[in-house]
Amino acid sequence: MSATESRYGRLLSDFEVGATYEHPWEVTVDGGTVALFQASFLDATPIYASAVMAKSCGLQDRPLHPLLCLNLGLSFSVHDVSEQAIAHLAYIDVRFPEAGYVGDTVRARSTVLGVKPASSGDKGVVHVRTILENERGAVLCAFERKALIRAGKLAERPAWANASGADTPDVKQFPSVPKALRDGGKGGFGPYANDFAVGQVFTHAIGKTIGESEHMQLTALVRNSHPLHFDEVYCKDNSFTKQRVVYGGLVLSWVATLASRDLGGHALWEAGLDAGAHPNGVVGGDTLYAASKVIAVDGEKVTFRLVGVKNRTSASAYAEYGDALFTEELGKKDGKIKDKVVEITRTLHIRRRA
Amino acid sequence: MSATESRYGRLLSDFEVGATYEHPWEVTVDGGTVALFQASFLDATPIYASAVMAKSCGLQDRPLHPLLCLNLGLSFSVHDVSEQAIAHLAYIDVRFPEAGYVGDTVRARSTVLGVKPASSGDKGVVHVRTILENERGAVLCAFERKALIRAGKLAERPAWANASGADTPDVKQFPSVPKALRDGGKGGFGPYANDFAVGQVFTHAIGKTIGESEHMQLTALVRNSHPLHFDEVYCKDNSFTKQRVVYGGLVLSWVATLASRDLGGHALWEAGLDAGAHPNGVVGGDTLYAASKVIAVDGEKVTFRLVGVKNRTSASAYAEYGDALFTEELGKKDGKIKDKVVEITRTLHIRRRA
Amino acid sequence: MSATESRYGRLLSDFEVGATYEHPWEVTVDGGTVALFQASFLDATPIYASAVMAKSCGLQDRPLHPLLCLNLGLSFSVHDVSEQAIAHLAYIDVRFPEAGYVGDTVRARSTVLGVKPASSGDKGVVHVRTILENERGAVLCAFERKALIRAGKLAERPAWANASGADTPDVKQFPSVPKALRDGGKGGFGPYANDFAVGQVFTHAIGKTIGESEHMQLTALVRNSHPLHFDEVYCKDNSFTKQRVVYGGLVLSWVATLASRDLGGHALWEAGLDAGAHPNGVVGGDTLYAASKVIAVDGEKVTFRLVGVKNRTSASAYAEYGDALFTEELGKKDGKIKDKVVEITRTLHIRRRA
């Protein structure tokens, strides 16, 4: 009486620098996927919602929301990279070089850039680069990320689960905005790029309480297979909270879209994310709030430090912490902000007032 | 250390009679939106579910459910009209003059018809007319509504949020049924128009318990930005229930569709809603039931008074209150029905038995 | 003061052997329906997710997931067959002879094969055969099932609800795999048909916690009208658990898809289900796990006994019960497994390693 119990993801010694993993998921994105994304993320950026607007801006149709593409790429990689991970540590240089559309069939692959055991010997940091492509080879999303992985080898990972692929190209070779994109349409509302001033802080007024079903649905929809997000029995023994934890890519998406009515009415593209982390976890029932600080304005590119907090308004967090709200938690010795759930540097491509 | 905290909607002194607000949302409706609507509202009206049926009735494809169009129009207007509202007071003369389809890109605008301060001085009633159009100018929904608004001016509303537009046309000029609509198909089940008798009462037997995630998803899907429906932190201080309240347009939709198996098998269109109100609020976990009373039969037009109650069957409510269940709560001095969550006059265009 | 209160489904004496009921639902399946199914069921079978894969295997597009078709057929029949049922007893000879696609408009009908009163006199077993067809007459799903029904006649069922139709054809005349299906694509991951050995047991490692909103949404999406699944007031008096119970077709789908990463990477079709039952109920918040035992390998056909358990891992259940985990609960005198929520014999059509 013995049974096979396959497990996926990898432990630290399963990673080899330079190896590329072809993730097995192959998914045709449909209008329903788009609608489910819209049904949780009340995004105000017109180009992602309206085919009329998108076409007037040079795209062939309403594009897939870049954050949906990031979630697909990141989640597809869980099966090979992070299903055994203790934590997601960093988002690095995320770009959305080409627009994806409903009907695209997407796949992803990841190349291992680095493996760094911790001095404690029981874990280490894995650094990968992932790209998400459609069936015509258009790169919809490219990014690097780091994850904290337990030491050892995963005995239960079946040999057939290991598909290798061609190297992923360097993220830096990709443009940050689709080539076809141009100013167009009348747009909705919100400030233009030249209305922003470096140092300006926005405490976005409205929050979002996360439903259990909605975060689990989104997690499955993007094929994130880490049981931390949807398997309560697993979580009782394995979750730092003893319960299901909301997948970080969704936390980022909620916080980014909570800022969208104030920042994104004239935005045309998510032109890059960098230096991102999730300092604290989020569970179903938590309410998220967002704050943004302008850190650079360069033509149509406006760069913000975006922060998400939980179960309190961002105005109250800013009143308590001031500009320290926007400094990286990693490396802070004192004054760690226990309510902070995400922080990331984010560039929006926003049209300029004529 | 100061931050910008924009807020939307308006206070009483921000409204000007005759002004028209162009709501910034512009959304291409996709099959996923339709499916999410179907996944919460178990509607039995064949024409909204089946392309085969819809085409046989003269429409070019499966039309968007009229109640989805009402929810889109009403929700789009929240950003400019009611995001600061205390309560939604009345639905007046709602019509669905033309059929919308998957792929339509919709926008809405509202004209202020009246502003009436209450004698208490701290609030007042705003009366607006809203239309929802697609990109070809077809009017998918037109209605008037009244909302209760706090006195004052909203300092935090950014100037750029104020887009004005052309007057909305009078609802009464629109037909109540799309011109192309004709009898066709074989239909599903249910009585014909000439099977109804004035005075007949239906206590619809089956209820629907509302999930937290599902009502929040639908609220975001139709772009309703009032935090009362999805921001638990806001609700602790600002909700009359101290918790999230289900958006009324969804309550109406649940109650109307709970009646659909008994009334709608041969219905071809939602031919108008009027004199509607939400006497009491609904929260996640509540169970809704519906009752209908026939108040007029005129050819293919059958007019009902539709009532929704919570956490008890409509049969038990009818046994307790009798026909008073169907009389307007507004103005009742005694005998207010605390379980009643919606009441509205509703005309269905139903085919006649040959 | 009297009201009409229609009820649907039938009691035992309402069934007549040989009668065929045309179920009134007529639904055009859209991409949103597919996405909602994917958002709850993390299925790893490439052909159901990818249009590229499906076309390379001879299908015209990404097919509807066979388990979605089963859920549609079964749920459409509730209105006429099982809305008054005490329990669903058995799935028998379920086949998916032709592929369905987004855009198909589907209907179903059921023929009564048997009615067998229990010796107690208060209930009996009804045996029906149901087929789900699209508008071109292609049979997407055909199956038999048995349900436990209370004795009596349903006075409140309206006469107009009774539509009769042409006989349903014998399930056995249908092929178990669409004729057009051929090996193609590169597939994702997982073992080939010739990698399986009779007697091999898989305890699938990862579970799925069921959200209240997600199971209610799926139930409505497939038009299952039994209030046991979504009406808490009804359930207080009528449910064996005093609360909402998850619809069994969804339980089966969760358990089958929990097995998909281990078994289905090279699967091309769900080639038949048989001898299936739900020994115990599932409620929202329960966590499901799956185990599979190989019982036959015949070319590309691999037959498994699939079992689902709740709120414990399948590994722990297999450690406790051994191979008895896979024997039918029905008829067991001792050793009934109270955690078992579904058991069914399941054949997958899986490509062979060249």
PDB file of N, CA, C and O in Angstrom, chain B residues 31-32 35 38-39 42-43 49-51 53 62 189-190 201-203 206-207 209 211-214 217 261-262 287 289 315 318 322, chain C residues 1 3-6 8 24-28 30 32-33 79 83 105 107 160 213 216-217 220-221 223 225 230-233 244:
ATOM      1  N   GLY B  31     -18.397  39.239 -22.995  1.00  0.00           N
ATOM      2  CA  GLY B  31     -19.131  38.037 -22.608  1.00  0.00           C
ATOM      3  C   GLY B  31     -18.919  37.674 -21.152  1.00  0.00           C
ATOM      4  O   GLY B  31     -19.761  37.014 -20.540  1.00  0.00           O
ATOM      5  N   GLY B  32     -17.821  38.101 -20.604  1.00  0.00           N
ATOM      6  CA  GLY B  32     -17.568  37.821 -19.197  1.00  0.00           C
ATOM      7  C   GLY B  32     -18.472  38.616 -18.286  1.00  0.00           C
ATOM      8  O   GLY B  32     -18.926  38.117 -17.250  1.00  0.00           O
ATOM      9  N   ALA B  35     -21.680  36.839 -18.313  1.00  0.00           N
ATOM     10  CA  ALA B  35     -21.619  35.595 -17.537  1.00  0.00           C
ATOM     11  C   ALA B  35     -21.627  35.875 -16.036  1.00  0.00           C
ATOM     12  O   ALA B  35     -22.284  35.172 -15.269  1.00  0.00           O
ATOM     13  N   GLN B  38     -25.097  36.556 -15.098  1.00  0.00           N
ATOM     14  CA  GLN B  38     -25.865  35.309 -15.074  1.00  0.00           C
ATOM     15  C   GLN B  38     -25.492  34.451 -13.869  1.00  0.00           C
ATOM     16  O   GLN B  38     -26.310  33.673 -13.389  1.00  0.00           O
ATOM     17  N   ALA B  39     -24.247  34.570 -13.423  1.00  0.00           N
ATOM     18  CA  ALA B  39     -23.780  33.715 -12.333  1.00  0.00           C
ATOM     19  C   ALA B  39     -24.328  34.157 -10.981  1.00  0.00           C
ATOM     20  O   ALA B  39     -24.238  33.421 -10.004  1.00  0.00           O
ATOM     21  N   LEU B  42     -30.167  34.201 -11.363  1.00  0.00           N
ATOM     22  CA  LEU B  42     -30.664  33.009 -12.070  1.00  0.00           C
ATOM     23  C   LEU B  42     -31.916  33.390 -12.849  1.00  0.00           C
ATOM     24  O   LEU B  42     -33.030  33.083 -12.453  1.00  0.00           O
ATOM     25  N   ASP B  43     -31.718  34.088 -13.947  1.00  0.00           N
ATOM     26  CA  ASP B  43     -32.843  34.618 -14.700  1.00  0.00           C
ATOM     27  C   ASP B  43     -33.340  33.596 -15.711  1.00  0.00           C
ATOM     28  O   ASP B  43     -32.552  32.942 -16.388  1.00  0.00           O
ATOM     29  N   ALA B  49     -30.732  35.032 -22.497  1.00  0.00           N
ATOM     30  CA  ALA B  49     -29.752  33.956 -22.324  1.00  0.00           C
ATOM     31  C   ALA B  49     -29.346  33.301 -23.627  1.00  0.00           C
ATOM     32  O   ALA B  49     -28.261  32.755 -23.742  1.00  0.00           O
ATOM     33  N   SER B  50     -30.213  33.354 -24.620  1.00  0.00           N
ATOM     34  CA  SER B  50     -30.010  32.538 -25.817  1.00  0.00           C
ATOM     35  C   SER B  50     -29.942  33.391 -27.073  1.00  0.00           C
ATOM     36  O   SER B  50     -30.895  34.106 -27.417  1.00  0.00           O
ATOM     37  N   ALA B  51     -28.848  33.270 -27.809  1.00  0.00           N
ATOM     38  CA  ALA B  51     -28.708  33.992 -29.073  1.00  0.00           C
ATOM     39  C   ALA B  51     -29.711  33.473 -30.101  1.00  0.00           C
ATOM     40  O   ALA B  51     -30.221  34.237 -30.923  1.00  0.00           O
ATOM     41  N   MET B  53     -32.758  32.279 -29.534  1.00  0.00           N
ATOM     42  CA  MET B  53     -34.050  32.890 -29.200  1.00  0.00           C
ATOM     43  C   MET B  53     -34.061  34.373 -29.591  1.00  0.00           C
ATOM     44  O   MET B  53     -35.022  34.864 -30.197  1.00  0.00           O
ATOM     45  N   ARG B  62     -27.933  37.922 -28.814  1.00  0.00           N
ATOM     46  CA  ARG B  62     -28.367  37.932 -27.425  1.00  0.00           C
ATOM     47  C   ARG B  62     -28.161  39.335 -26.855  1.00  0.00           C
ATOM     48  O   ARG B  62     -27.038  39.841 -26.886  1.00  0.00           O
ATOM     49  N   PHE B 189     -40.958  28.747 -20.852  1.00  0.00           N
ATOM     50  CA  PHE B 189     -42.000  28.231 -19.976  1.00  0.00           C
ATOM     51  C   PHE B 189     -42.603  29.445 -19.308  1.00  0.00           C
ATOM     52  O   PHE B 189     -42.072  30.544 -19.383  1.00  0.00           O
ATOM     53  N   GLY B 190     -43.733  29.245 -18.698  1.00  0.00           N
ATOM     54  CA  GLY B 190     -44.353  30.343 -17.980  1.00  0.00           C
ATOM     55  C   GLY B 190     -45.613  30.798 -18.681  1.00  0.00           C
ATOM     56  O   GLY B 190     -45.891  30.416 -19.813  1.00  0.00           O
ATOM     57  N   VAL B 201     -51.706  37.646  -7.134  1.00  0.00           N
ATOM     58  CA  VAL B 201     -50.471  37.785  -6.352  1.00  0.00           C
ATOM     59  C   VAL B 201     -49.622  36.529  -6.498  1.00  0.00           C
ATOM     60  O   VAL B 201     -50.143  35.406  -6.429  1.00  0.00           O
ATOM     61  N   PHE B 202     -48.344  36.708  -6.700  1.00  0.00           N
ATOM     62  CA  PHE B 202     -47.386  35.598  -6.737  1.00  0.00           C
ATOM     63  C   PHE B 202     -46.407  35.748  -5.576  1.00  0.00           C
ATOM     64  O   PHE B 202     -45.741  36.787  -5.467  1.00  0.00           O
ATOM     65  N   THR B 203     -46.332  34.735  -4.737  1.00  0.00           N
ATOM     66  CA  THR B 203     -45.236  34.702  -3.766  1.00  0.00           C
ATOM     67  C   THR B 203     -44.218  33.713  -4.335  1.00  0.00           C
ATOM     68  O   THR B 203     -44.433  32.510  -4.338  1.00  0.00           O
ATOM     69  N   ILE B 206     -38.701  30.636  -4.100  1.00  0.00           N
ATOM     70  CA  ILE B 206     -37.290  30.369  -3.822  1.00  0.00           C
ATOM     71  C   ILE B 206     -36.533  31.668  -3.568  1.00  0.00           C
ATOM     72  O   ILE B 206     -36.788  32.683  -4.211  1.00  0.00           O
ATOM     73  N   GLY B 207     -35.629  31.627  -2.604  1.00  0.00           N
ATOM     74  CA  GLY B 207     -34.840  32.806  -2.246  1.00  0.00           C
ATOM     75  C   GLY B 207     -33.405  32.706  -2.717  1.00  0.00           C
ATOM     76  O   GLY B 207     -33.000  31.737  -3.356  1.00  0.00           O
ATOM     77  N   THR B 209     -29.461  33.690  -1.150  1.00  0.00           N
ATOM     78  CA  THR B 209     -28.549  34.223  -0.151  1.00  0.00           C
ATOM     79  C   THR B 209     -27.398  34.925  -0.878  1.00  0.00           C
ATOM     80  O   THR B 209     -26.848  34.381  -1.836  1.00  0.00           O
ATOM     81  N   GLY B 211     -23.745  36.329  -1.395  1.00  0.00           N
ATOM     82  CA  GLY B 211     -22.360  36.166  -0.965  1.00  0.00           C
ATOM     83  C   GLY B 211     -21.633  37.503  -0.915  1.00  0.00           C
ATOM     84  O   GLY B 211     -21.914  38.386  -1.718  1.00  0.00           O
ATOM     85  N   GLU B 212     -20.698  37.628   0.006  1.00  0.00           N
ATOM     86  CA  GLU B 212     -19.927  38.880   0.117  1.00  0.00           C
ATOM     87  C   GLU B 212     -19.121  39.119  -1.153  1.00  0.00           C
ATOM     88  O   GLU B 212     -19.114  40.207  -1.715  1.00  0.00           O
ATOM     89  N   SER B 213     -18.408  38.092  -1.594  1.00  0.00           N
ATOM     90  CA  SER B 213     -17.584  38.281  -2.783  1.00  0.00           C
ATOM     91  C   SER B 213     -18.437  38.578  -3.999  1.00  0.00           C
ATOM     92  O   SER B 213     -18.096  39.436  -4.820  1.00  0.00           O
ATOM     93  N   GLU B 214     -19.553  37.870  -4.128  1.00  0.00           N
ATOM     94  CA  GLU B 214     -20.316  38.059  -5.360  1.00  0.00           C
ATOM     95  C   GLU B 214     -20.901  39.466  -5.454  1.00  0.00           C
ATOM     96  O   GLU B 214     -20.900  40.061  -6.525  1.00  0.00           O
ATOM     97  N   GLN B 217     -18.003  41.828  -6.331  1.00  0.00           N
ATOM     98  CA  GLN B 217     -17.562  41.677  -7.722  1.00  0.00           C
ATOM     99  C   GLN B 217     -18.516  42.382  -8.686  1.00  0.00           C
ATOM    100  O   GLN B 217     -18.091  43.078  -9.614  1.00  0.00           O
ATOM    101  N   ARG B 261     -38.840  32.872 -13.082  1.00  0.00           N
ATOM    102  CA  ARG B 261     -39.358  31.559 -13.511  1.00  0.00           C
ATOM    103  C   ARG B 261     -40.876  31.542 -13.511  1.00  0.00           C
ATOM    104  O   ARG B 261     -41.503  30.862 -14.321  1.00  0.00           O
ATOM    105  N   ASP B 262     -41.500  32.310 -12.621  1.00  0.00           N
ATOM    106  CA  ASP B 262     -42.961  32.323 -12.561  1.00  0.00           C
ATOM    107  C   ASP B 262     -43.586  33.266 -13.584  1.00  0.00           C
ATOM    108  O   ASP B 262     -44.713  33.060 -14.012  1.00  0.00           O
ATOM    109  N   THR B 287     -30.774  36.797   2.880  1.00  0.00           N
ATOM    110  CA  THR B 287     -31.460  36.008   1.861  1.00  0.00           C
ATOM    111  C   THR B 287     -32.672  36.793   1.371  1.00  0.00           C
ATOM    112  O   THR B 287     -33.490  37.232   2.177  1.00  0.00           O
ATOM    113  N   TYR B 289     -36.167  37.332  -0.970  1.00  0.00           N
ATOM    114  CA  TYR B 289     -37.333  36.688  -1.583  1.00  0.00           C
ATOM    115  C   TYR B 289     -38.155  37.758  -2.305  1.00  0.00           C
ATOM    116  O   TYR B 289     -38.084  38.938  -1.943  1.00  0.00           O
ATOM    117  N   ALA B 315     -44.004  34.445   1.047  1.00  0.00           N
ATOM    118  CA  ALA B 315     -45.295  33.889   1.471  1.00  0.00           C
ATOM    119  C   ALA B 315     -45.570  34.279   2.925  1.00  0.00           C
ATOM    120  O   ALA B 315     -46.690  34.655   3.284  1.00  0.00           O
ATOM    121  N   TYR B 318     -46.447  37.932   3.023  1.00  0.00           N
ATOM    122  CA  TYR B 318     -47.792  38.190   2.499  1.00  0.00           C
ATOM    123  C   TYR B 318     -48.850  37.723   3.496  1.00  0.00           C
ATOM    124  O   TYR B 318     -49.895  38.367   3.672  1.00  0.00           O
ATOM    125  N   GLY B 322     -50.586  40.944   4.094  1.00  0.00           N
ATOM    126  CA  GLY B 322     -51.616  40.989   3.063  1.00  0.00           C
ATOM    127  C   GLY B 322     -51.239  41.984   1.987  1.00  0.00           C
ATOM    128  O   GLY B 322     -50.048  42.228   1.726  1.00  0.00           O
TER     129      GLY B 322
ATOM    130  N   MET C   1     -57.611  36.980  -0.076  1.00  0.00           N
ATOM    131  CA  MET C   1     -56.147  37.104  -0.057  1.00  0.00           C
ATOM    132  C   MET C   1     -55.466  35.756  -0.251  1.00  0.00           C
ATOM    133  O   MET C   1     -55.132  35.075   0.702  1.00  0.00           O
ATOM    134  N   ALA C   3     -52.530  33.654  -2.747  1.00  0.00           N
ATOM    135  CA  ALA C   3     -51.423  33.907  -3.659  1.00  0.00           C
ATOM    136  C   ALA C   3     -51.050  32.621  -4.378  1.00  0.00           C
ATOM    137  O   ALA C   3     -51.237  31.524  -3.863  1.00  0.00           O
ATOM    138  N   THR C   4     -50.540  32.793  -5.586  1.00  0.00           N
ATOM    139  CA  THR C   4     -49.998  31.664  -6.334  1.00  0.00           C
ATOM    140  C   THR C   4     -48.559  31.458  -5.886  1.00  0.00           C
ATOM    141  O   THR C   4     -47.781  32.401  -5.847  1.00  0.00           O
ATOM    142  N   GLU C   5     -48.236  30.218  -5.528  1.00  0.00           N
ATOM    143  CA  GLU C   5     -46.834  29.931  -5.203  1.00  0.00           C
ATOM    144  C   GLU C   5     -46.405  28.704  -5.999  1.00  0.00           C
ATOM    145  O   GLU C   5     -46.588  27.563  -5.552  1.00  0.00           O
ATOM    146  N   SER C   6     -45.860  28.950  -7.171  1.00  0.00           N
ATOM    147  CA  SER C   6     -45.446  27.849  -8.046  1.00  0.00           C
ATOM    148  C   SER C   6     -44.203  27.175  -7.488  1.00  0.00           C
ATOM    149  O   SER C   6     -43.336  27.827  -6.912  1.00  0.00           O
ATOM    150  N   TYR C   8     -41.337  23.873  -8.639  1.00  0.00           N
ATOM    151  CA  TYR C   8     -40.888  23.104  -9.794  1.00  0.00           C
ATOM    152  C   TYR C   8     -40.237  21.801  -9.333  1.00  0.00           C
ATOM    153  O   TYR C   8     -40.144  21.525  -8.142  1.00  0.00           O
ATOM    154  N   PRO C  24     -36.621  23.808 -19.940  1.00  0.00           N
ATOM    155  CA  PRO C  24     -36.846  25.104 -20.603  1.00  0.00           C
ATOM    156  C   PRO C  24     -35.598  25.958 -20.801  1.00  0.00           C
ATOM    157  O   PRO C  24     -35.621  26.891 -21.585  1.00  0.00           O
ATOM    158  N   TRP C  25     -34.532  25.685 -20.103  1.00  0.00           N
ATOM    159  CA  TRP C  25     -33.358  26.545 -20.234  1.00  0.00           C
ATOM    160  C   TRP C  25     -32.774  26.460 -21.642  1.00  0.00           C
ATOM    161  O   TRP C  25     -32.634  25.367 -22.205  1.00  0.00           O
ATOM    162  N   GLU C  26     -32.420  27.602 -22.183  1.00  0.00           N
ATOM    163  CA  GLU C  26     -31.745  27.662 -23.482  1.00  0.00           C
ATOM    164  C   GLU C  26     -30.693  28.737 -23.336  1.00  0.00           C
ATOM    165  O   GLU C  26     -31.016  29.915 -23.150  1.00  0.00           O
ATOM    166  N   VAL C  27     -29.450  28.353 -23.379  1.00  0.00           N
ATOM    167  CA  VAL C  27     -28.365  29.246 -22.966  1.00  0.00           C
ATOM    168  C   VAL C  27     -27.242  29.249 -24.008  1.00  0.00           C
ATOM    169  O   VAL C  27     -26.763  28.186 -24.404  1.00  0.00           O
ATOM    170  N   THR C  28     -26.848  30.423 -24.421  1.00  0.00           N
ATOM    171  CA  THR C  28     -25.656  30.562 -25.254  1.00  0.00           C
ATOM    172  C   THR C  28     -24.446  30.633 -24.326  1.00  0.00           C
ATOM    173  O   THR C  28     -24.358  31.517 -23.483  1.00  0.00           O
ATOM    174  N   ASP C  30     -20.839  31.480 -23.237  1.00  0.00           N
ATOM    175  CA  ASP C  30     -19.892  32.507 -23.657  1.00  0.00           C
ATOM    176  C   ASP C  30     -18.538  32.323 -22.968  1.00  0.00           C
ATOM    177  O   ASP C  30     -18.349  31.445 -22.125  1.00  0.00           O
ATOM    178  N   GLY C  32     -17.221  34.073 -20.858  1.00  0.00           N
ATOM    179  CA  GLY C  32     -17.286  34.346 -19.425  1.00  0.00           C
ATOM    180  C   GLY C  32     -17.640  33.111 -18.629  1.00  0.00           C
ATOM    181  O   GLY C  32     -17.143  32.892 -17.514  1.00  0.00           O
ATOM    182  N   THR C  33     -18.501  32.293 -19.186  1.00  0.00           N
ATOM    183  CA  THR C  33     -18.849  31.039 -18.522  1.00  0.00           C
ATOM    184  C   THR C  33     -17.605  30.166 -18.395  1.00  0.00           C
ATOM    185  O   THR C  33     -17.339  29.574 -17.344  1.00  0.00           O
ATOM    186  N   HIS C  79     -34.925  21.633 -12.809  1.00  0.00           N
ATOM    187  CA  HIS C  79     -36.243  22.278 -12.892  1.00  0.00           C
ATOM    188  C   HIS C  79     -37.377  21.269 -13.099  1.00  0.00           C
ATOM    189  O   HIS C  79     -38.497  21.459 -12.606  1.00  0.00           O
ATOM    190  N   GLU C  83     -35.723  19.159  -8.517  1.00  0.00           N
ATOM    191  CA  GLU C  83     -35.783  20.324  -7.630  1.00  0.00           C
ATOM    192  C   GLU C  83     -36.418  19.967  -6.287  1.00  0.00           C
ATOM    193  O   GLU C  83     -36.201  20.652  -5.282  1.00  0.00           O
ATOM    194  N   THR C 105     -25.421  27.383 -28.392  1.00  0.00           N
ATOM    195  CA  THR C 105     -26.632  27.559 -27.595  1.00  0.00           C
ATOM    196  C   THR C 105     -27.132  26.171 -27.220  1.00  0.00           C
ATOM    197  O   THR C 105     -27.414  25.357 -28.099  1.00  0.00           O
ATOM    198  N   ARG C 107     -29.427  23.228 -25.020  1.00  0.00           N
ATOM    199  CA  ARG C 107     -30.684  22.830 -24.384  1.00  0.00           C
ATOM    200  C   ARG C 107     -30.508  21.401 -23.887  1.00  0.00           C
ATOM    201  O   ARG C 107     -29.609  20.688 -24.314  1.00  0.00           O
ATOM    202  N   TRP C 160     -48.251  24.748 -17.262  1.00  0.00           N
ATOM    203  CA  TRP C 160     -47.419  25.255 -18.363  1.00  0.00           C
ATOM    204  C   TRP C 160     -45.953  24.872 -18.229  1.00  0.00           C
ATOM    205  O   TRP C 160     -45.168  25.048 -19.160  1.00  0.00           O
ATOM    206  N   SER C 213     -19.399  32.356  -2.047  1.00  0.00           N
ATOM    207  CA  SER C 213     -19.824  33.059  -3.261  1.00  0.00           C
ATOM    208  C   SER C 213     -19.490  32.254  -4.501  1.00  0.00           C
ATOM    209  O   SER C 213     -20.282  32.171  -5.434  1.00  0.00           O
ATOM    210  N   MET C 216     -21.968  29.407  -5.110  1.00  0.00           N
ATOM    211  CA  MET C 216     -23.294  29.906  -5.505  1.00  0.00           C
ATOM    212  C   MET C 216     -23.273  30.472  -6.919  1.00  0.00           C
ATOM    213  O   MET C 216     -24.223  30.292  -7.685  1.00  0.00           O
ATOM    214  N   GLN C 217     -22.202  31.162  -7.273  1.00  0.00           N
ATOM    215  CA  GLN C 217     -22.104  31.714  -8.635  1.00  0.00           C
ATOM    216  C   GLN C 217     -22.110  30.609  -9.679  1.00  0.00           C
ATOM    217  O   GLN C 217     -22.794  30.690 -10.701  1.00  0.00           O
ATOM    218  N   ALA C 220     -25.595  29.069 -10.072  1.00  0.00           N
ATOM    219  CA  ALA C 220     -26.508  29.881 -10.884  1.00  0.00           C
ATOM    220  C   ALA C 220     -26.063  29.896 -12.343  1.00  0.00           C
ATOM    221  O   ALA C 220     -26.889  29.842 -13.256  1.00  0.00           O
ATOM    222  N   LEU C 221     -24.770  29.943 -12.559  1.00  0.00           N
ATOM    223  CA  LEU C 221     -24.250  30.010 -13.927  1.00  0.00           C
ATOM    224  C   LEU C 221     -24.715  28.814 -14.754  1.00  0.00           C
ATOM    225  O   LEU C 221     -25.052  28.956 -15.932  1.00  0.00           O
ATOM    226  N   ARG C 223     -27.397  27.180 -14.089  1.00  0.00           N
ATOM    227  CA  ARG C 223     -28.865  27.194 -13.968  1.00  0.00           C
ATOM    228  C   ARG C 223     -29.397  26.073 -13.080  1.00  0.00           C
ATOM    229  O   ARG C 223     -30.474  25.523 -13.334  1.00  0.00           O
ATOM    230  N   SER C 225     -31.371  25.092 -10.157  1.00  0.00           N
ATOM    231  CA  SER C 225     -32.398  25.853  -9.435  1.00  0.00           C
ATOM    232  C   SER C 225     -32.790  25.230  -8.098  1.00  0.00           C
ATOM    233  O   SER C 225     -33.769  25.643  -7.487  1.00  0.00           O
ATOM    234  N   PHE C 230     -28.432  27.612  -2.502  1.00  0.00           N
ATOM    235  CA  PHE C 230     -28.245  29.077  -2.458  1.00  0.00           C
ATOM    236  C   PHE C 230     -29.286  29.815  -1.625  1.00  0.00           C
ATOM    237  O   PHE C 230     -29.293  31.047  -1.622  1.00  0.00           O
ATOM    238  N   ASP C 231     -30.156  29.121  -0.927  1.00  0.00           N
ATOM    239  CA  ASP C 231     -31.237  29.789  -0.183  1.00  0.00           C
ATOM    240  C   ASP C 231     -31.155  29.359   1.283  1.00  0.00           C
ATOM    241  O   ASP C 231     -31.644  28.307   1.683  1.00  0.00           O
ATOM    242  N   GLU C 232     -30.526  30.209   2.084  1.00  0.00           N
ATOM    243  CA  GLU C 232     -30.254  29.866   3.481  1.00  0.00           C
ATOM    244  C   GLU C 232     -31.538  29.709   4.304  1.00  0.00           C
ATOM    245  O   GLU C 232     -31.591  28.884   5.227  1.00  0.00           O
ATOM    246  N   VAL C 233     -32.558  30.478   3.980  1.00  0.00           N
ATOM    247  CA  VAL C 233     -33.825  30.369   4.721  1.00  0.00           C
ATOM    248  C   VAL C 233     -34.450  28.997   4.460  1.00  0.00           C
ATOM    249  O   VAL C 233     -34.881  28.307   5.390  1.00  0.00           O
ATOM    250  N   ARG C 244     -26.613  25.881   3.608  1.00  0.00           N
ATOM    251  CA  ARG C 244     -26.455  25.634   2.182  1.00  0.00           C
ATOM    252  C   ARG C 244     -25.460  24.497   1.929  1.00  0.00           C
ATOM    253  O   ARG C 244     -24.418  24.422   2.577  1.00  0.00           O
TER     254      ARG C 244
END
